[in-house]
Amino acid sequence: MRMHPLLVLLCSAAIAPGALAQLAFQDVKGGKDHPLLSRFSGSVMVGYNEMQYEEAELPTGRPYFRSNKLLLDQALKLEGKYTRIAYVFPTDRSGLEVFRNYQAALAKAGMKVVYTCEKEACGYLGSYYNGSYLLRDGFLNSSTFRNAFHSGLSEPRYLVAKGAKPDGTTVHVALLVAPPLRGDLGGVSLQIVEGKPMETGKVAATLSADEMARSIASQGRAAVYGVYFDTNRAAVKPASKEALGEMARLLQQDGKLKVHIVGHTDNQGAPAHNIELSQKRAEAVVAILASEYRIDAKRLSAKGVGAYAPVASNDDEAGREKNRRVELVKQ
């Protein structure tokens, strides 16, 4: 299955002026249509959330109650880039029309439906969505929008479809349509899970004091990756506390040890700027060790060398990340 970007104009028919007046809302701040699937014409986005890597549970069976608990009979448990979007649409459009338009767009994109249900056949799906999806984390933070889904979820139409992007990434789409009932607006919810691999290496392992001591004994230096700075800034970030604590413990355990605190950067930016930046960062580390951890400043010497001592190639981000470090070098 190959899914291509959807350039769809769902429902090109004219929308009555009275219906448009009901949608006198603005799209939720920061929201955007997903590049793989557009909105039904005339809809307004009322909920949006995007996570680069998250888990999602897409029902593929009837939810049911047991011992006053709502349980799922079957569900796809997925991980990847997770986007959820909610729209409301005008009351002169039926839930059936909206649902069929989305079905057609998904089919055109080469996606295959792996589960679908309509109305009573969906069981307690509406209750599941109200409790576990639509109201979670303040996703729909307006009673107007919550009401749009609340009444219509008694007669939902729902499907889960699976496909692949041109680069081979697997994509799942869960579509729920709540029809406009009792004067409320109709609602559409989308969950889109793109099975991208999780980015790793975002949390650097901090060397313990004992590991630093062994590295200094064998190599004369110890590279520390747990000291963090904002881009082009020399202020040490609070997340550096663990690494700084281990550096201090090393120096406390060996009262005779004297070290150069050496700042390193990647090669992005002018060499002179990187030298100056790495020097200021090294000085900031020395200042914290002296003031907050009571290490004698005479045992510490700050030196910035910029990008002149790389440990990896600067041709890609993985290498540049290794080059951005603080080293303890025995004096």
mmCIF file of C-alpha atoms in Angstrom:
data_model
loop_
_atom_site.group_PDB
_atom_site.id
_atom_site.type_symbol
_atom_site.label_atom_id
_atom_site.label_comp_id
_atom_site.label_asym_id
_atom_site.label_seq_id
_atom_site.Cartn_x
_atom_site.Cartn_y
_atom_site.Cartn_z
ATOM 1 C CA MET A 1 0.000 0.000 0.000
ATOM 2 C CA ARG A 2 1.306 3.406 -0.969
ATOM 3 C CA MET A 3 -0.332 6.485 0.502
ATOM 4 C CA HIS A 4 0.291 9.801 -1.180
ATOM 5 C CA PRO A 5 -0.418 13.252 0.281
ATOM 6 C CA LEU A 6 -4.114 14.006 0.079
ATOM 7 C CA LEU A 7 -4.996 17.100 -1.897
ATOM 8 C CA VAL A 8 -8.691 16.716 -1.214
ATOM 9 C CA LEU A 9 -11.520 19.221 -1.292
ATOM 10 C CA LEU A 10 -14.045 17.417 0.821
ATOM 11 C CA CYS A 11 -17.576 18.446 -0.084
ATOM 12 C CA SER A 12 -17.293 21.104 -2.733
ATOM 13 C CA ALA A 13 -21.016 21.954 -2.623
ATOM 14 C CA ALA A 14 -22.053 25.386 -1.430
ATOM 15 C CA ILE A 15 -22.679 25.852 2.287
ATOM 16 C CA ALA A 16 -25.733 27.767 3.380
ATOM 17 C CA PRO A 17 -25.015 31.203 4.921
ATOM 18 C CA GLY A 18 -26.997 30.252 8.029
ATOM 19 C CA ALA A 19 -24.801 27.229 8.581
ATOM 20 C CA LEU A 20 -21.639 29.302 8.257
ATOM 21 C CA ALA A 21 -22.963 31.713 10.860
ATOM 22 C CA GLN A 22 -23.058 28.837 13.327
ATOM 23 C CA LEU A 23 -19.321 28.369 12.832
ATOM 24 C CA ALA A 24 -18.302 31.886 13.841
ATOM 25 C CA PHE A 25 -15.222 30.449 15.575
ATOM 26 C CA GLN A 26 -11.537 30.591 14.795
ATOM 27 C CA ASP A 27 -9.254 27.596 14.481
ATOM 28 C CA VAL A 28 -7.598 26.658 17.756
ATOM 29 C CA LYS A 29 -4.301 28.493 18.259
ATOM 30 C CA GLY A 30 -1.343 26.546 16.918
ATOM 31 C CA GLY A 31 -3.530 24.033 15.076
ATOM 32 C CA LYS A 32 -2.959 22.964 11.493
ATOM 33 C CA ASP A 33 -4.484 20.436 9.127
ATOM 34 C CA HIS A 34 -2.468 17.256 8.810
ATOM 35 C CA PRO A 35 -0.534 17.143 5.500
ATOM 36 C CA LEU A 36 -2.015 13.707 4.748
ATOM 37 C CA LEU A 37 -5.684 14.601 5.190
ATOM 38 C CA SER A 38 -7.612 17.844 4.851
ATOM 39 C CA ARG A 39 -10.729 18.921 6.712
ATOM 40 C CA PHE A 40 -14.328 18.665 5.512
ATOM 41 C CA SER A 41 -15.116 21.915 3.711
ATOM 42 C CA GLY A 42 -16.486 24.567 6.064
ATOM 43 C CA SER A 43 -15.240 22.892 9.250
ATOM 44 C CA VAL A 44 -13.454 24.700 12.080
ATOM 45 C CA MET A 45 -10.601 23.133 14.054
ATOM 46 C CA VAL A 46 -11.403 23.151 17.776
ATOM 47 C CA GLY A 47 -8.759 20.792 19.135
ATOM 48 C CA TYR A 48 -5.145 20.058 18.181
ATOM 49 C CA ASN A 49 -2.229 18.187 19.707
ATOM 50 C CA GLU A 50 0.960 16.808 18.151
ATOM 51 C CA MET A 51 3.616 14.663 19.825
ATOM 52 C CA GLN A 52 6.798 13.602 18.045
ATOM 53 C CA TYR A 53 6.674 10.213 19.767
ATOM 54 C CA GLU A 54 3.783 8.878 21.823
ATOM 55 C CA GLU A 55 1.698 5.781 22.352
ATOM 56 C CA ALA A 56 -1.881 5.585 21.113
ATOM 57 C CA GLU A 57 -4.681 3.063 21.501
ATOM 58 C CA LEU A 58 -7.094 2.928 18.566
ATOM 59 C CA PRO A 59 -10.253 0.871 19.203
ATOM 60 C CA THR A 60 -10.874 -1.919 16.688
ATOM 61 C CA GLY A 61 -13.778 -3.493 18.532
ATOM 62 C CA ARG A 62 -16.793 -2.598 20.670
ATOM 63 C CA PRO A 63 -16.020 -1.010 24.052
ATOM 64 C CA TYR A 64 -18.107 -2.462 26.884
ATOM 65 C CA PHE A 65 -18.758 -1.938 30.576
ATOM 66 C CA ARG A 66 -17.763 -4.480 33.201
ATOM 67 C CA SER A 67 -17.965 -3.754 36.925
ATOM 68 C CA ASN A 68 -18.593 -0.100 36.091
ATOM 69 C CA LYS A 69 -15.358 0.057 34.087
ATOM 70 C CA LEU A 70 -15.221 0.848 30.375
ATOM 71 C CA LEU A 71 -13.101 -1.761 28.610
ATOM 72 C CA LEU A 72 -11.972 -2.268 25.022
ATOM 73 C CA ASP A 73 -12.636 -5.580 23.351
ATOM 74 C CA GLN A 74 -9.899 -5.014 20.762
ATOM 75 C CA ALA A 75 -7.521 -2.150 20.018
ATOM 76 C CA LEU A 76 -4.379 -1.327 18.073
ATOM 77 C CA LYS A 77 -1.650 -0.250 20.474
ATOM 78 C CA LEU A 78 0.722 1.895 18.452
ATOM 79 C CA GLU A 79 3.735 4.122 18.944
ATOM 80 C CA GLY A 80 5.081 6.885 16.736
ATOM 81 C CA LYS A 81 4.393 10.478 15.783
ATOM 82 C CA TYR A 82 0.915 11.090 17.170
ATOM 83 C CA THR A 83 -1.449 13.815 15.990
ATOM 84 C CA ARG A 84 -5.011 14.308 17.189
ATOM 85 C CA ILE A 85 -7.352 16.877 15.691
ATOM 86 C CA ALA A 86 -10.985 17.804 16.352
ATOM 87 C CA TYR A 87 -13.280 19.757 14.035
ATOM 88 C CA VAL A 88 -16.893 20.922 14.164
ATOM 89 C CA PHE A 89 -18.970 21.168 10.998
ATOM 90 C CA PRO A 90 -22.246 22.964 10.094
ATOM 91 C CA THR A 91 -25.610 21.527 11.142
ATOM 92 C CA ASP A 92 -26.873 21.444 7.551
ATOM 93 C CA ARG A 93 -24.353 18.689 6.820
ATOM 94 C CA SER A 94 -25.121 15.189 8.018
ATOM 95 C CA GLY A 95 -22.676 12.930 9.770
ATOM 96 C CA LEU A 96 -23.194 10.406 6.999
ATOM 97 C CA GLU A 97 -22.110 12.886 4.312
ATOM 98 C CA VAL A 98 -18.997 13.855 6.256
ATOM 99 C CA PHE A 99 -18.091 10.238 7.001
ATOM 100 C CA ARG A 100 -18.522 9.106 3.395
ATOM 101 C CA ASN A 101 -16.350 11.977 2.137
ATOM 102 C CA TYR A 102 -13.543 10.947 4.475
ATOM 103 C CA GLN A 103 -13.962 7.307 3.458
ATOM 104 C CA ALA A 104 -13.575 8.282 -0.198
ATOM 105 C CA ALA A 105 -10.493 10.406 0.500
ATOM 106 C CA LEU A 106 -8.801 7.612 2.464
ATOM 107 C CA ALA A 107 -9.588 5.069 -0.275
ATOM 108 C CA LYS A 108 -8.193 7.405 -2.927
ATOM 109 C CA ALA A 109 -4.991 7.630 -0.914
ATOM 110 C CA GLY A 110 -4.633 3.857 -0.973
ATOM 111 C CA MET A 111 -5.475 3.307 2.673
ATOM 112 C CA LYS A 112 -7.293 0.138 3.681
ATOM 113 C CA VAL A 113 -9.989 0.092 6.350
ATOM 114 C CA VAL A 114 -9.136 -2.423 9.074
ATOM 115 C CA TYR A 115 -12.178 -1.738 11.270
ATOM 116 C CA THR A 116 -15.390 0.231 10.961
ATOM 117 C CA CYS A 117 -18.738 0.532 12.697
ATOM 118 C CA GLU A 118 -21.814 2.762 12.532
ATOM 119 C CA LYS A 119 -24.339 3.819 15.153
ATOM 120 C CA GLU A 120 -25.524 1.005 17.454
ATOM 121 C CA ALA A 121 -22.869 -1.389 16.131
ATOM 122 C CA CYS A 122 -20.214 0.827 17.744
ATOM 123 C CA GLY A 123 -21.436 -0.042 21.233
ATOM 124 C CA TYR A 124 -20.064 2.292 23.888
ATOM 125 C CA LEU A 125 -17.541 3.918 21.562
ATOM 126 C CA GLY A 126 -18.996 7.354 22.302
ATOM 127 C CA SER A 127 -18.446 6.854 26.024
ATOM 128 C CA TYR A 128 -14.882 5.737 25.388
ATOM 129 C CA TYR A 129 -14.099 8.818 23.310
ATOM 130 C CA ASN A 130 -15.669 11.197 25.800
ATOM 131 C CA GLY A 131 -13.772 9.745 28.710
ATOM 132 C CA SER A 132 -10.468 8.691 27.203
ATOM 133 C CA TYR A 133 -9.849 10.926 24.222
ATOM 134 C CA LEU A 134 -11.903 14.067 23.652
ATOM 135 C CA LEU A 135 -11.827 15.355 27.229
ATOM 136 C CA ARG A 136 -8.332 14.171 28.134
ATOM 137 C CA ASP A 137 -5.766 16.861 28.971
ATOM 138 C CA GLY A 138 -8.285 19.606 28.215
ATOM 139 C CA PHE A 139 -8.231 18.667 24.526
ATOM 140 C CA LEU A 140 -11.688 20.197 24.029
ATOM 141 C CA ASN A 141 -11.687 23.075 26.485
ATOM 142 C CA SER A 142 -14.970 24.666 25.448
ATOM 143 C CA SER A 143 -18.400 23.437 26.505
ATOM 144 C CA THR A 144 -19.703 24.442 23.054
ATOM 145 C CA PHE A 145 -17.375 21.981 21.403
ATOM 146 C CA ARG A 146 -17.850 19.291 24.013
ATOM 147 C CA ASN A 147 -21.609 19.487 23.467
ATOM 148 C CA ALA A 148 -21.085 19.075 19.718
ATOM 149 C CA PHE A 149 -19.548 15.673 20.340
ATOM 150 C CA HIS A 150 -21.582 14.683 23.391
ATOM 151 C CA SER A 151 -24.953 14.424 21.704
ATOM 152 C CA GLY A 152 -23.682 13.076 18.380
ATOM 153 C CA LEU A 153 -21.614 10.352 19.992
ATOM 154 C CA SER A 154 -24.815 8.457 20.696
ATOM 155 C CA GLU A 155 -24.873 7.712 16.937
ATOM 156 C CA PRO A 156 -21.203 7.655 15.905
ATOM 157 C CA ARG A 157 -19.586 6.519 12.692
ATOM 158 C CA TYR A 158 -16.053 5.261 13.102
ATOM 159 C CA LEU A 159 -13.213 3.634 11.204
ATOM 160 C CA VAL A 160 -9.533 2.778 11.472
ATOM 161 C CA ALA A 161 -7.505 2.753 8.241
ATOM 162 C CA LYS A 162 -3.933 1.705 7.540
ATOM 163 C CA GLY A 163 -1.568 2.754 4.774
ATOM 164 C CA ALA A 164 1.986 3.797 4.007
ATOM 165 C CA LYS A 165 3.641 7.077 3.094
ATOM 166 C CA PRO A 166 5.848 7.225 -0.011
ATOM 167 C CA ASP A 167 8.923 6.726 2.202
ATOM 168 C CA GLY A 168 7.464 3.480 3.544
ATOM 169 C CA THR A 169 6.390 4.806 6.943
ATOM 170 C CA THR A 170 3.278 3.016 8.193
ATOM 171 C CA VAL A 171 0.343 5.306 8.994
ATOM 172 C CA HIS A 172 -2.869 4.582 10.901
ATOM 173 C CA VAL A 173 -5.857 6.929 10.902
ATOM 174 C CA ALA A 174 -8.748 6.677 13.353
ATOM 175 C CA LEU A 175 -11.754 8.726 12.233
ATOM 176 C CA LEU A 176 -14.807 9.388 14.395
ATOM 177 C CA VAL A 177 -17.798 11.420 13.163
ATOM 178 C CA ALA A 178 -20.491 12.602 15.573
ATOM 179 C CA PRO A 179 -23.565 13.858 13.671
ATOM 180 C CA PRO A 180 -25.301 17.138 14.556
ATOM 181 C CA LEU A 181 -28.159 16.212 16.893
ATOM 182 C CA ARG A 182 -30.576 18.280 18.985
ATOM 183 C CA GLY A 183 -29.312 21.537 17.476
ATOM 184 C CA ASP A 184 -25.659 20.893 18.336
ATOM 185 C CA LEU A 185 -22.865 21.093 15.791
ATOM 186 C CA GLY A 186 -21.447 17.942 14.284
ATOM 187 C CA GLY A 187 -17.949 16.851 15.256
ATOM 188 C CA VAL A 188 -15.029 15.058 13.628
ATOM 189 C CA SER A 189 -12.070 13.622 15.493
ATOM 190 C CA LEU A 190 -8.911 12.342 13.854
ATOM 191 C CA GLN A 191 -6.070 10.379 15.379
ATOM 192 C CA ILE A 192 -3.091 9.900 13.077
ATOM 193 C CA VAL A 193 -0.174 7.697 14.098
ATOM 194 C CA GLU A 194 2.930 7.683 11.899
ATOM 195 C CA GLY A 195 5.171 4.786 12.830
ATOM 196 C CA LYS A 196 8.450 6.702 12.866
ATOM 197 C CA PRO A 197 11.322 5.340 14.977
ATOM 198 C CA MET A 198 11.839 7.068 18.292
ATOM 199 C CA GLU A 199 14.697 9.560 18.315
ATOM 200 C CA THR A 200 17.379 8.270 20.636
ATOM 201 C CA GLY A 201 20.408 9.885 22.202
ATOM 202 C CA LYS A 202 18.329 12.746 23.620
ATOM 203 C CA VAL A 203 19.358 11.918 27.178
ATOM 204 C CA ALA A 204 23.098 11.694 27.674
ATOM 205 C CA ALA A 205 24.410 9.237 30.222
ATOM 206 C CA THR A 206 26.238 11.104 32.974
ATOM 207 C CA LEU A 207 29.530 9.604 34.079
ATOM 208 C CA SER A 208 29.722 8.819 37.765
ATOM 209 C CA ALA A 209 32.581 10.229 39.861
ATOM 210 C CA ASP A 210 34.237 6.801 39.878
ATOM 211 C CA GLU A 211 33.975 6.532 36.077
ATOM 212 C CA MET A 212 35.504 9.994 35.710
ATOM 213 C CA ALA A 213 38.356 8.968 38.009
ATOM 214 C CA ARG A 214 39.060 5.826 35.956
ATOM 215 C CA SER A 215 38.990 7.803 32.712
ATOM 216 C CA ILE A 216 41.407 10.395 34.071
ATOM 217 C CA ALA A 217 43.723 7.650 35.379
ATOM 218 C CA SER A 218 43.828 5.899 32.003
ATOM 219 C CA GLN A 219 43.541 8.789 29.530
ATOM 220 C CA GLY A 220 44.306 11.899 31.539
ATOM 221 C CA ARG A 221 40.864 13.309 30.836
ATOM 222 C CA ALA A 222 37.136 12.583 31.185
ATOM 223 C CA ALA A 223 34.478 13.786 28.746
ATOM 224 C CA VAL A 224 31.237 14.937 30.394
ATOM 225 C CA TYR A 225 28.071 15.237 28.289
ATOM 226 C CA GLY A 226 25.613 16.079 31.027
ATOM 227 C CA VAL A 227 26.422 19.798 31.262
ATOM 228 C CA TYR A 228 23.852 21.698 29.192
ATOM 229 C CA PHE A 229 23.706 25.170 27.679
ATOM 230 C CA ASP A 230 21.234 26.915 25.415
ATOM 231 C CA THR A 231 22.461 27.615 21.878
ATOM 232 C CA ASN A 232 25.009 30.458 21.879
ATOM 233 C CA ARG A 233 24.592 30.886 25.647
ATOM 234 C CA ALA A 234 27.093 30.317 28.450
ATOM 235 C CA ALA A 235 24.686 30.002 31.387
ATOM 236 C CA VAL A 236 24.630 26.438 32.758
ATOM 237 C CA LYS A 237 21.117 24.979 32.636
ATOM 238 C CA PRO A 238 19.474 23.453 35.752
ATOM 239 C CA ALA A 239 19.372 20.037 34.028
ATOM 240 C CA SER A 240 23.173 19.912 34.518
ATOM 241 C CA LYS A 241 22.882 19.353 38.264
ATOM 242 C CA GLU A 242 23.588 15.614 38.172
ATOM 243 C CA ALA A 243 26.769 15.969 36.100
ATOM 244 C CA LEU A 244 28.037 18.875 38.187
ATOM 245 C CA GLY A 245 27.386 16.884 41.354
ATOM 246 C CA GLU A 246 29.476 13.957 40.068
ATOM 247 C CA MET A 247 32.285 16.314 39.056
ATOM 248 C CA ALA A 248 32.252 17.810 42.542
ATOM 249 C CA ARG A 249 32.241 14.359 44.172
ATOM 250 C CA LEU A 250 35.288 13.386 42.115
ATOM 251 C CA LEU A 251 37.180 16.438 43.339
ATOM 252 C CA GLN A 252 36.009 15.932 46.918
ATOM 253 C CA GLN A 253 37.157 12.304 46.943
ATOM 254 C CA ASP A 254 40.628 13.226 45.709
ATOM 255 C CA GLY A 255 41.649 16.436 47.432
ATOM 256 C CA LYS A 256 44.957 16.618 45.543
ATOM 257 C CA LEU A 257 43.437 16.427 42.074
ATOM 258 C CA LYS A 258 43.665 19.583 39.974
ATOM 259 C CA VAL A 259 41.882 19.803 36.628
ATOM 260 C CA HIS A 260 41.425 22.008 33.617
ATOM 261 C CA ILE A 261 37.731 22.488 32.845
ATOM 262 C CA VAL A 262 37.803 22.519 29.039
ATOM 263 C CA GLY A 263 34.860 23.674 26.945
ATOM 264 C CA HIS A 264 34.305 22.205 23.463
ATOM 265 C CA THR A 265 31.860 23.165 20.699
ATOM 266 C CA ASP A 266 30.987 21.852 17.259
ATOM 267 C CA ASN A 267 32.155 23.722 14.149
ATOM 268 C CA GLN A 268 28.935 25.631 13.538
ATOM 269 C CA GLY A 269 29.651 29.350 13.599
ATOM 270 C CA ALA A 270 32.829 31.407 13.339
ATOM 271 C CA PRO A 271 35.931 29.873 14.991
ATOM 272 C CA ALA A 272 36.634 32.995 17.055
ATOM 273 C CA HIS A 273 33.058 33.011 18.343
ATOM 274 C CA ASN A 274 33.259 29.337 19.294
ATOM 275 C CA ILE A 275 36.507 29.880 21.180
ATOM 276 C CA GLU A 276 34.963 32.734 23.141
ATOM 277 C CA LEU A 277 31.758 30.802 23.790
ATOM 278 C CA SER A 278 33.557 27.666 24.988
ATOM 279 C CA GLN A 279 35.773 29.774 27.266
ATOM 280 C CA LYS A 280 32.760 31.417 28.897
ATOM 281 C CA ARG A 281 31.082 28.044 29.346
ATOM 282 C CA ALA A 282 34.181 26.589 31.002
ATOM 283 C CA GLU A 283 34.353 29.607 33.295
ATOM 284 C CA ALA A 284 30.685 29.169 34.198
ATOM 285 C CA VAL A 285 31.312 25.546 35.230
ATOM 286 C CA VAL A 286 34.308 26.579 37.340
ATOM 287 C CA ALA A 287 32.233 29.285 39.023
ATOM 288 C CA ILE A 288 29.486 26.826 39.985
ATOM 289 C CA LEU A 289 31.913 24.196 41.292
ATOM 290 C CA ALA A 290 33.610 26.858 43.417
ATOM 291 C CA SER A 291 30.520 28.656 44.713
ATOM 292 C CA GLU A 292 27.900 25.919 45.056
ATOM 293 C CA TYR A 293 30.086 22.873 45.738
ATOM 294 C CA ARG A 294 32.872 24.605 47.681
ATOM 295 C CA ILE A 295 35.682 23.291 45.466
ATOM 296 C CA ASP A 296 38.856 25.369 45.885
ATOM 297 C CA ALA A 297 39.070 27.550 42.772
ATOM 298 C CA LYS A 298 42.864 27.121 42.798
ATOM 299 C CA ARG A 299 42.334 23.493 41.782
ATOM 300 C CA LEU A 300 40.368 24.537 38.711
ATOM 301 C CA SER A 301 41.417 26.200 35.461
ATOM 302 C CA ALA A 302 38.953 27.171 32.696
ATOM 303 C CA LYS A 303 39.904 26.843 29.062
ATOM 304 C CA GLY A 304 37.828 27.044 25.887
ATOM 305 C CA VAL A 305 39.087 25.410 22.690
ATOM 306 C CA GLY A 306 36.002 25.761 20.491
ATOM 307 C CA ALA A 307 35.902 23.159 17.735
ATOM 308 C CA TYR A 308 39.662 22.479 17.621
ATOM 309 C CA ALA A 309 39.564 19.092 19.371
ATOM 310 C CA PRO A 310 36.685 17.094 17.873
ATOM 311 C CA VAL A 311 36.033 13.471 18.807
ATOM 312 C CA ALA A 312 33.706 12.861 15.846
ATOM 313 C CA SER A 313 32.923 14.262 12.407
ATOM 314 C CA ASN A 314 31.120 17.593 12.296
ATOM 315 C CA ASP A 315 29.452 16.637 9.014
ATOM 316 C CA ASP A 316 26.255 15.435 10.692
ATOM 317 C CA GLU A 317 24.266 16.223 13.818
ATOM 318 C CA ALA A 318 25.198 12.968 15.559
ATOM 319 C CA GLY A 319 28.879 13.875 15.336
ATOM 320 C CA ARG A 320 28.354 17.504 16.290
ATOM 321 C CA GLU A 321 26.434 16.364 19.360
ATOM 322 C CA LYS A 322 29.442 14.325 20.513
ATOM 323 C CA ASN A 323 31.749 17.279 19.992
ATOM 324 C CA ARG A 324 29.693 19.561 22.239
ATOM 325 C CA ARG A 325 31.064 18.616 25.655
ATOM 326 C CA VAL A 326 32.959 19.622 28.779
ATOM 327 C CA GLU A 327 36.141 17.752 29.634
ATOM 328 C CA LEU A 328 38.082 17.399 32.858
ATOM 329 C CA VAL A 329 41.788 17.289 32.025
ATOM 330 C CA LYS A 330 44.298 16.495 34.740
ATOM 331 C CA GLN A 331 46.766 19.320 35.373
#
